[in-house]
PDB file of C-alpha atoms in Angstrom:
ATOM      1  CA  UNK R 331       7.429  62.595  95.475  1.00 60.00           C
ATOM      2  CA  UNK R 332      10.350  63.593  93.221  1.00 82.00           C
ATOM      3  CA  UNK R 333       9.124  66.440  90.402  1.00 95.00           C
ATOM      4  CA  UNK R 334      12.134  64.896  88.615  1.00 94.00           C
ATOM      5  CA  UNK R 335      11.038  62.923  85.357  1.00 93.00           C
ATOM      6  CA  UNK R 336      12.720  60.509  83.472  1.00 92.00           C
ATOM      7  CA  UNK R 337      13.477  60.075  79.630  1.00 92.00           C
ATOM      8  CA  UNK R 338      15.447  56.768  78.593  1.00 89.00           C
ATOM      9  CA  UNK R 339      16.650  57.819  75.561  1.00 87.00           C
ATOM     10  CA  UNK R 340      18.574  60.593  77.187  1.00 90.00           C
ATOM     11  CA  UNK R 341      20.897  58.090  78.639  1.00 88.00           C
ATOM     12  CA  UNK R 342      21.787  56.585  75.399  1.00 92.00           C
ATOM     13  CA  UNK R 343      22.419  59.940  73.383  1.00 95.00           C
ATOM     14  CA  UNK R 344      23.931  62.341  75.879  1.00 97.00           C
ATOM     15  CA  UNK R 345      27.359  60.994  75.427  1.00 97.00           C
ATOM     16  CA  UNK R 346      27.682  61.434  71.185  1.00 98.00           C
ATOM     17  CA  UNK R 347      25.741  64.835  71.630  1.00 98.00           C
ATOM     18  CA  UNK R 348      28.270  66.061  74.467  1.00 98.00           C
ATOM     19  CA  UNK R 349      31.064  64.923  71.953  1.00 98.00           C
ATOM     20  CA  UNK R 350      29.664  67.401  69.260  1.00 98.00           C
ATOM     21  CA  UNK R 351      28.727  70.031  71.656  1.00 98.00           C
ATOM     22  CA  UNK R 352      33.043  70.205  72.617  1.00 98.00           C
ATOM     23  CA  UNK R 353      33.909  70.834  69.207  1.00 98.00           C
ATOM     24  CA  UNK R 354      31.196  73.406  68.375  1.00 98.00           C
ATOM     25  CA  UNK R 355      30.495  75.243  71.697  1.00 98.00           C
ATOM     26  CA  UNK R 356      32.063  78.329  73.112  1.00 98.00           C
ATOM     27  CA  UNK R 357      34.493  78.018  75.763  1.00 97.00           C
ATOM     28  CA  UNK R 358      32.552  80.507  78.110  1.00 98.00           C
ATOM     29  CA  UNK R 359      29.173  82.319  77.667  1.00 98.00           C
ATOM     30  CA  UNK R 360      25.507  81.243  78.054  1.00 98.00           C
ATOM     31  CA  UNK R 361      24.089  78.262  76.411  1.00 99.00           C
ATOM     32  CA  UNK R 362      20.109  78.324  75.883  1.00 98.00           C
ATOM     33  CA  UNK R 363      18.650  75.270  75.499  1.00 98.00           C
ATOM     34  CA  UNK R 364      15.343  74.908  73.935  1.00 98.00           C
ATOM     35  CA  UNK R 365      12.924  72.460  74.968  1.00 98.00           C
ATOM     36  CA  UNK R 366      14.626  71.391  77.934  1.00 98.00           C
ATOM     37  CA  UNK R 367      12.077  68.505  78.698  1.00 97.00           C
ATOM     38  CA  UNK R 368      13.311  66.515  81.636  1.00 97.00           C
ATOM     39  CA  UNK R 369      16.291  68.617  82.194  1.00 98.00           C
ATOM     40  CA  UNK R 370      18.516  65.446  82.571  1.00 97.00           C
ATOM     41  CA  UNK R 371      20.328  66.908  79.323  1.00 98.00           C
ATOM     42  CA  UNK R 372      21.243  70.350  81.296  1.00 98.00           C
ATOM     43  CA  UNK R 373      22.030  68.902  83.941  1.00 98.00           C
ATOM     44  CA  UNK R 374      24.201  66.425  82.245  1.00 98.00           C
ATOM     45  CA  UNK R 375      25.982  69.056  80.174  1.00 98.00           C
ATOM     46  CA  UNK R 376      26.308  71.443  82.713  1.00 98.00           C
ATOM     47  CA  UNK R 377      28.120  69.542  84.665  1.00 98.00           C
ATOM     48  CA  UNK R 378      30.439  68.562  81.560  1.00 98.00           C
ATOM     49  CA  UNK R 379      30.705  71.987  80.026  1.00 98.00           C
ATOM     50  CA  UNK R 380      31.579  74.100  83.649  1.00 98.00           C
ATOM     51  CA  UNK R 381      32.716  77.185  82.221  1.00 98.00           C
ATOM     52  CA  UNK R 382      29.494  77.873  80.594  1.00 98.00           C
ATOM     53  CA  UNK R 383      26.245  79.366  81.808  1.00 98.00           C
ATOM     54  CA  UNK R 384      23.177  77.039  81.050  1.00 98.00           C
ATOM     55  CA  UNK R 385      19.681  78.426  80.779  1.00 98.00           C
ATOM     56  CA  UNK R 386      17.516  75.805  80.098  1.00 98.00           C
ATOM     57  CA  UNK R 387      13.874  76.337  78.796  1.00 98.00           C
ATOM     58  CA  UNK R 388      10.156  74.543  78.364  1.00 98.00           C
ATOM     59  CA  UNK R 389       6.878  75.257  77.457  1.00 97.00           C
ATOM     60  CA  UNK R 390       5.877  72.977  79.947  1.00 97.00           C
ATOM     61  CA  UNK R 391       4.852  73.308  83.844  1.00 97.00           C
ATOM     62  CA  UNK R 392       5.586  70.294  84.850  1.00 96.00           C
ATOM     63  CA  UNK R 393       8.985  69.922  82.892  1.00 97.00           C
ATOM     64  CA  UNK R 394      10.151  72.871  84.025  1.00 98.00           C
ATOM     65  CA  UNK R 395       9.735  71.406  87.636  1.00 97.00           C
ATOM     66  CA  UNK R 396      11.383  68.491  86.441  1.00 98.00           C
ATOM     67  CA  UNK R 397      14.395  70.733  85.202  1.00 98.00           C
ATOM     68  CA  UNK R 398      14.193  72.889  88.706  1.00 98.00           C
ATOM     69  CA  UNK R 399      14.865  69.135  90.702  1.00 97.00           C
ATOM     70  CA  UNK R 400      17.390  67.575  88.431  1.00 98.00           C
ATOM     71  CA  UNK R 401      19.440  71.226  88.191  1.00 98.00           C
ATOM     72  CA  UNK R 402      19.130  72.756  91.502  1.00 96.00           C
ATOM     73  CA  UNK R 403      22.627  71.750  92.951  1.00 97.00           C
ATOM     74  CA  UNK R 404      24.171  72.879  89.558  1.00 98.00           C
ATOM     75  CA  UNK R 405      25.765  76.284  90.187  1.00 98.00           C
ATOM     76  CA  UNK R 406      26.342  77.127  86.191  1.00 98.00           C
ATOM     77  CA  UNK R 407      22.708  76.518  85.678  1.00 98.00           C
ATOM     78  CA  UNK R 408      20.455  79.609  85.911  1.00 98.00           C
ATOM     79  CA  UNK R 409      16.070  78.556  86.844  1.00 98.00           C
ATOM     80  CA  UNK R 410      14.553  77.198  83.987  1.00 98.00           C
ATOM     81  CA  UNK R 411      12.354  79.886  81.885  1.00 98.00           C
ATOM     82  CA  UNK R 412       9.042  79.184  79.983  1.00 98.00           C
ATOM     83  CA  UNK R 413       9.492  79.766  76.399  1.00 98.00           C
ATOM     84  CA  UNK R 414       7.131  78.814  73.864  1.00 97.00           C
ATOM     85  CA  UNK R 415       8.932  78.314  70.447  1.00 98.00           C
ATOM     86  CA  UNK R 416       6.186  79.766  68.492  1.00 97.00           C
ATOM     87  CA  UNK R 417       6.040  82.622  70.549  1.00 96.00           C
ATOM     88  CA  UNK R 418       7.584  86.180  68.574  1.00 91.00           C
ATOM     89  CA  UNK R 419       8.870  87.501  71.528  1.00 93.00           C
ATOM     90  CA  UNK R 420      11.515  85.289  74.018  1.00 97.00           C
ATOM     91  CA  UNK R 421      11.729  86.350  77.686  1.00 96.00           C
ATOM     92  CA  UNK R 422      15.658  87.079  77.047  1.00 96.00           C
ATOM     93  CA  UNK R 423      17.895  88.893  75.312  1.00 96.00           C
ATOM     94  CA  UNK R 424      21.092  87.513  73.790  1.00 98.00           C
ATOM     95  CA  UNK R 425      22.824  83.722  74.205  1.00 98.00           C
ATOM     96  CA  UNK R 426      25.962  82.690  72.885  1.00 98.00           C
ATOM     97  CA  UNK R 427      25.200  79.240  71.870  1.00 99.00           C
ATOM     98  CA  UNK R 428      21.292  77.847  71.608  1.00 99.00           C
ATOM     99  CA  UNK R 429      20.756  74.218  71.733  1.00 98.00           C
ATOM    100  CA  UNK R 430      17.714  72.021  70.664  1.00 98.00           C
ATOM    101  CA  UNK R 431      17.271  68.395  71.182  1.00 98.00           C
ATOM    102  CA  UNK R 432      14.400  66.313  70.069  1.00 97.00           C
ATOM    103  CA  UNK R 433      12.067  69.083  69.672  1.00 98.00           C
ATOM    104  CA  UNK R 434      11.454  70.004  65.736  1.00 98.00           C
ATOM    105  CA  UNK R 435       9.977  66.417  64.709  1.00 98.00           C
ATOM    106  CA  UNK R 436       7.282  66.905  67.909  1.00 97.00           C
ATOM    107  CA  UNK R 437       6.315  70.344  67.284  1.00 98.00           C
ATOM    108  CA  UNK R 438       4.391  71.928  65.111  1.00 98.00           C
ATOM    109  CA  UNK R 439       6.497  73.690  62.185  1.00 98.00           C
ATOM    110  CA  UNK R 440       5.761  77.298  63.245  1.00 98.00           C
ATOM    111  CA  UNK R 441       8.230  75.925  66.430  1.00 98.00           C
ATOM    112  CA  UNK R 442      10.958  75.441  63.988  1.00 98.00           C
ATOM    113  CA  UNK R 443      10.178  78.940  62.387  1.00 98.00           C
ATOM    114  CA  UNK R 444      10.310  80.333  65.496  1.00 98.00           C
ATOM    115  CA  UNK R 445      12.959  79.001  66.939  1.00 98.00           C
ATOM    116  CA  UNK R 446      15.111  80.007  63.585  1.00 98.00           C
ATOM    117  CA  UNK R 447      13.680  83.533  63.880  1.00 98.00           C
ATOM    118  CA  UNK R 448      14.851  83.670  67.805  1.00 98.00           C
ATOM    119  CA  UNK R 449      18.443  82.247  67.112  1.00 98.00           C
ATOM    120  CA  UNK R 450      19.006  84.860  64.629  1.00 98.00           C
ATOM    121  CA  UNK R 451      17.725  88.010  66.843  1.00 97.00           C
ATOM    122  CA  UNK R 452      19.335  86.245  69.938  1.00 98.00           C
ATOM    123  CA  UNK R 453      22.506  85.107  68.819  1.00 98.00           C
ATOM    124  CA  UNK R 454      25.997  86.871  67.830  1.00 98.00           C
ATOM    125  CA  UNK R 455      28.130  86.861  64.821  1.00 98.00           C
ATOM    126  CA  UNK R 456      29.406  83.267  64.570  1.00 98.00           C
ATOM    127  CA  UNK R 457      27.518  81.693  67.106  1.00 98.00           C
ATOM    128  CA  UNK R 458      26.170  78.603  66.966  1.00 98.00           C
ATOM    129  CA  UNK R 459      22.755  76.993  66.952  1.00 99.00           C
ATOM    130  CA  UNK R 460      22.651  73.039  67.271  1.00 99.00           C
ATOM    131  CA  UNK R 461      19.952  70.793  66.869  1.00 98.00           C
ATOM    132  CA  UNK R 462      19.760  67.338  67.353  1.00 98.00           C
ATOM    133  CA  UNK R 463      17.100  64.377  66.118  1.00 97.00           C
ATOM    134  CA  UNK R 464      15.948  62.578  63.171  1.00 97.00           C
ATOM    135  CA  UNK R 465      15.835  64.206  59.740  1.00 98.00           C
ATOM    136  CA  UNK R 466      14.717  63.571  56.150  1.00 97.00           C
ATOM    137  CA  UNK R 467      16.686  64.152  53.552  1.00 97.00           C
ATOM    138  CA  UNK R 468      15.508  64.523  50.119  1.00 96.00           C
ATOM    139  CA  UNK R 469      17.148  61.660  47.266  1.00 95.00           C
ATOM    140  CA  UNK R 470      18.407  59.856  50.635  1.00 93.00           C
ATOM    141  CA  UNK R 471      16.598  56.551  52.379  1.00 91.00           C
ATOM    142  CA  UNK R 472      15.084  56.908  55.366  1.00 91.00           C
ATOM    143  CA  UNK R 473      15.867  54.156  58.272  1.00 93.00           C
ATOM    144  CA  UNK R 474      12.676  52.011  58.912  1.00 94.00           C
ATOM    145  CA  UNK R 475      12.815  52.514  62.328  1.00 93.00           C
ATOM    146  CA  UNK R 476      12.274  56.389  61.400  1.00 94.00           C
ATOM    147  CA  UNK R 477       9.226  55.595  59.272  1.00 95.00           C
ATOM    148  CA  UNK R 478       7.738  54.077  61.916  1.00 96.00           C
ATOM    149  CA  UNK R 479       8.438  56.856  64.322  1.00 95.00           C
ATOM    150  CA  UNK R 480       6.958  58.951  62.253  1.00 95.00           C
ATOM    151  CA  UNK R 481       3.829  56.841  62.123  1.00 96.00           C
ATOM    152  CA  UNK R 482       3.538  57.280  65.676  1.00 96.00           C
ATOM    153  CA  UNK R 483       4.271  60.982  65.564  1.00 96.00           C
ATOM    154  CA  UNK R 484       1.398  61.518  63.277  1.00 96.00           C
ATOM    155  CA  UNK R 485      -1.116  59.503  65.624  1.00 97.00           C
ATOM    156  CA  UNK R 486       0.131  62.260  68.216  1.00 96.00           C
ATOM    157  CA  UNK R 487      -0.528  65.306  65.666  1.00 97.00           C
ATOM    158  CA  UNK R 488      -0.885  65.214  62.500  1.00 97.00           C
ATOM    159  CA  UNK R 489       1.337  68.800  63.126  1.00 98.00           C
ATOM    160  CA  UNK R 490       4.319  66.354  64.144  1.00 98.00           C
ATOM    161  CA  UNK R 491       6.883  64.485  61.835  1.00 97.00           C
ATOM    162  CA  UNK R 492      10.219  64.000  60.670  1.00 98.00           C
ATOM    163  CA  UNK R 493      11.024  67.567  58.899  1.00 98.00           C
ATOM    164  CA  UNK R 494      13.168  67.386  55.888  1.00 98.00           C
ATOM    165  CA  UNK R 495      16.809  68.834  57.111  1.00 98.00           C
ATOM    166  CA  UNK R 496      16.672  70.904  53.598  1.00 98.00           C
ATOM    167  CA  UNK R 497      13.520  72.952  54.635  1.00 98.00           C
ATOM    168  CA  UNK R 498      14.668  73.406  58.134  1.00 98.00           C
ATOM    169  CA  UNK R 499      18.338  74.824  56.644  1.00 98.00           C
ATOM    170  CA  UNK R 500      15.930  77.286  54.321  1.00 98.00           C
ATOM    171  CA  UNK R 501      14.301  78.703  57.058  1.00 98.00           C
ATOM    172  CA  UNK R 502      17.896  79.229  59.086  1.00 98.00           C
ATOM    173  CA  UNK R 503      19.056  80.502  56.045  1.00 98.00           C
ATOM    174  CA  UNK R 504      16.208  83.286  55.822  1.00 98.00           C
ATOM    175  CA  UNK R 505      16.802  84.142  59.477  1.00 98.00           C
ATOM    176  CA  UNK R 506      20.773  84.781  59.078  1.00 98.00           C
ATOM    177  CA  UNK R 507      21.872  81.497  59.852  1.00 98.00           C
ATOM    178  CA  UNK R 508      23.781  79.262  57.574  1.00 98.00           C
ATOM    179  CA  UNK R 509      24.535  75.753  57.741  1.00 98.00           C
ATOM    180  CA  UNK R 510      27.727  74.615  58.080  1.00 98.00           C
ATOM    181  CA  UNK R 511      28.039  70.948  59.487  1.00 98.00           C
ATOM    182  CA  UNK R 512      25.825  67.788  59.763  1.00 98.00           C
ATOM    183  CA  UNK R 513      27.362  65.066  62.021  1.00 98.00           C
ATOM    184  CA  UNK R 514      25.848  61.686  61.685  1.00 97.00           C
ATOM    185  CA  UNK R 515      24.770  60.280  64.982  1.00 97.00           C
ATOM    186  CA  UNK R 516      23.561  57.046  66.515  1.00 95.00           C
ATOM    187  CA  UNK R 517      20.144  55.556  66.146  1.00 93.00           C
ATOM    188  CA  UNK R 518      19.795  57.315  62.886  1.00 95.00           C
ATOM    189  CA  UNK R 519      19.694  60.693  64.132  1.00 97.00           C
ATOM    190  CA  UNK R 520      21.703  63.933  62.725  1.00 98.00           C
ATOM    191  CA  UNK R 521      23.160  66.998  64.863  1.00 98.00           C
ATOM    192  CA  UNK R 522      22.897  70.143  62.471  1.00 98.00           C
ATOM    193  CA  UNK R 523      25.089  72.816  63.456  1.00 98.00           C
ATOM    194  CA  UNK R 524      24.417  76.335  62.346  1.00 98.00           C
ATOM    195  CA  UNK R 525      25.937  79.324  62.520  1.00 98.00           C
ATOM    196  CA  UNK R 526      25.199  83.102  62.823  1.00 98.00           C
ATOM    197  CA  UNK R 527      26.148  85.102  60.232  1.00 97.00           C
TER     198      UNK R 527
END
């Protein structure tokens, strides 16, 4: 039986977020990407984005199984690592573009604060960090469809939820990373892109 797993919504969103990732990425380098999941993502961009090194990474045994089946013919990806967000220490040392998909809503906020703290010990002057998901943002609506994933989030852990995108920017901001584009995506998602300073 395959260890490969399977995550719909990656079909629908890997397209716009590859059309982001062209404009902000490097053109060669190592791209860490937190909370791998599946590893359909890496797998998917790796094979877009050639010239650059992928290390993807997961908390998670059994997703980073998953990532070992659907990357191990991929020569530009390196074995998927165990990182815990939260965690102050990360088993490497430098990356020259992190990237984050789906992971601050379902994580607790010490994740975000950790992964802000890593991006700004791990990345280079200029580098970017990129998230990708559903935000708040304060004196704007929120979609309906958001509410209720939120709803749903919370019946998970009451540690999930849709963070406000003005918070998260604070907390890249006290970590040496300052925001400098939000790209409206499909399904009511955003893509913040940061950058170091």
């Amino acid at each position: 039986m395959s260890a490969r797993r399977h995550a719909p919504a990656t079909e629908r969103n890997r397209e716009p977020i590859a059309a982001v990732l062209a404009e902000e990425l490097p053109e060669s380098g190592r791209v860490l990407e937190v909370a791998s999941g599946t590893g359909e993502h890496c797998a998917f961009l790796a094979e877009r984005f050639p010239a650059l090194t992928w290390q993807p990474s997961d908390p998670d045994l059994a997703s980073l199984a998953s990532i070992a089946a659907w990357t191990a013919d991929l020569s530009n990806v390196l074995p998927p690592i165990g990182i815990d967000a939260m965690a102050s220490r990360w088993p490497l040392a430098r990356a020259d573009a992190i990237l984050c998909v789906n992971m601050v809503h379902i994580s607790p906020w010490e994740a975000t604060l950790g992964l802000m703290g890593a991006a700004g010990r791990l990345l280079g002057t200029g580098a970017p960090l990129i998230l990708y998901g559903p935000y708040r943002r304060r004196g704007m609506p929120t979609a309906p469809s958001n509410e209720q994933f939120e709803l749903w989030l919370k019946e998970k852990s009451p540690a999930f939820g849709l963070r406000y995108l003005e918070d998260v920017a604070a907390a890249a901001e006290a970590r040496g990373l300052a925001l400098e584009r939000i790209v409206e995506m499909p399904a009511n998602n955003l893509m913040p892109v940061f950058r170091r300073r």
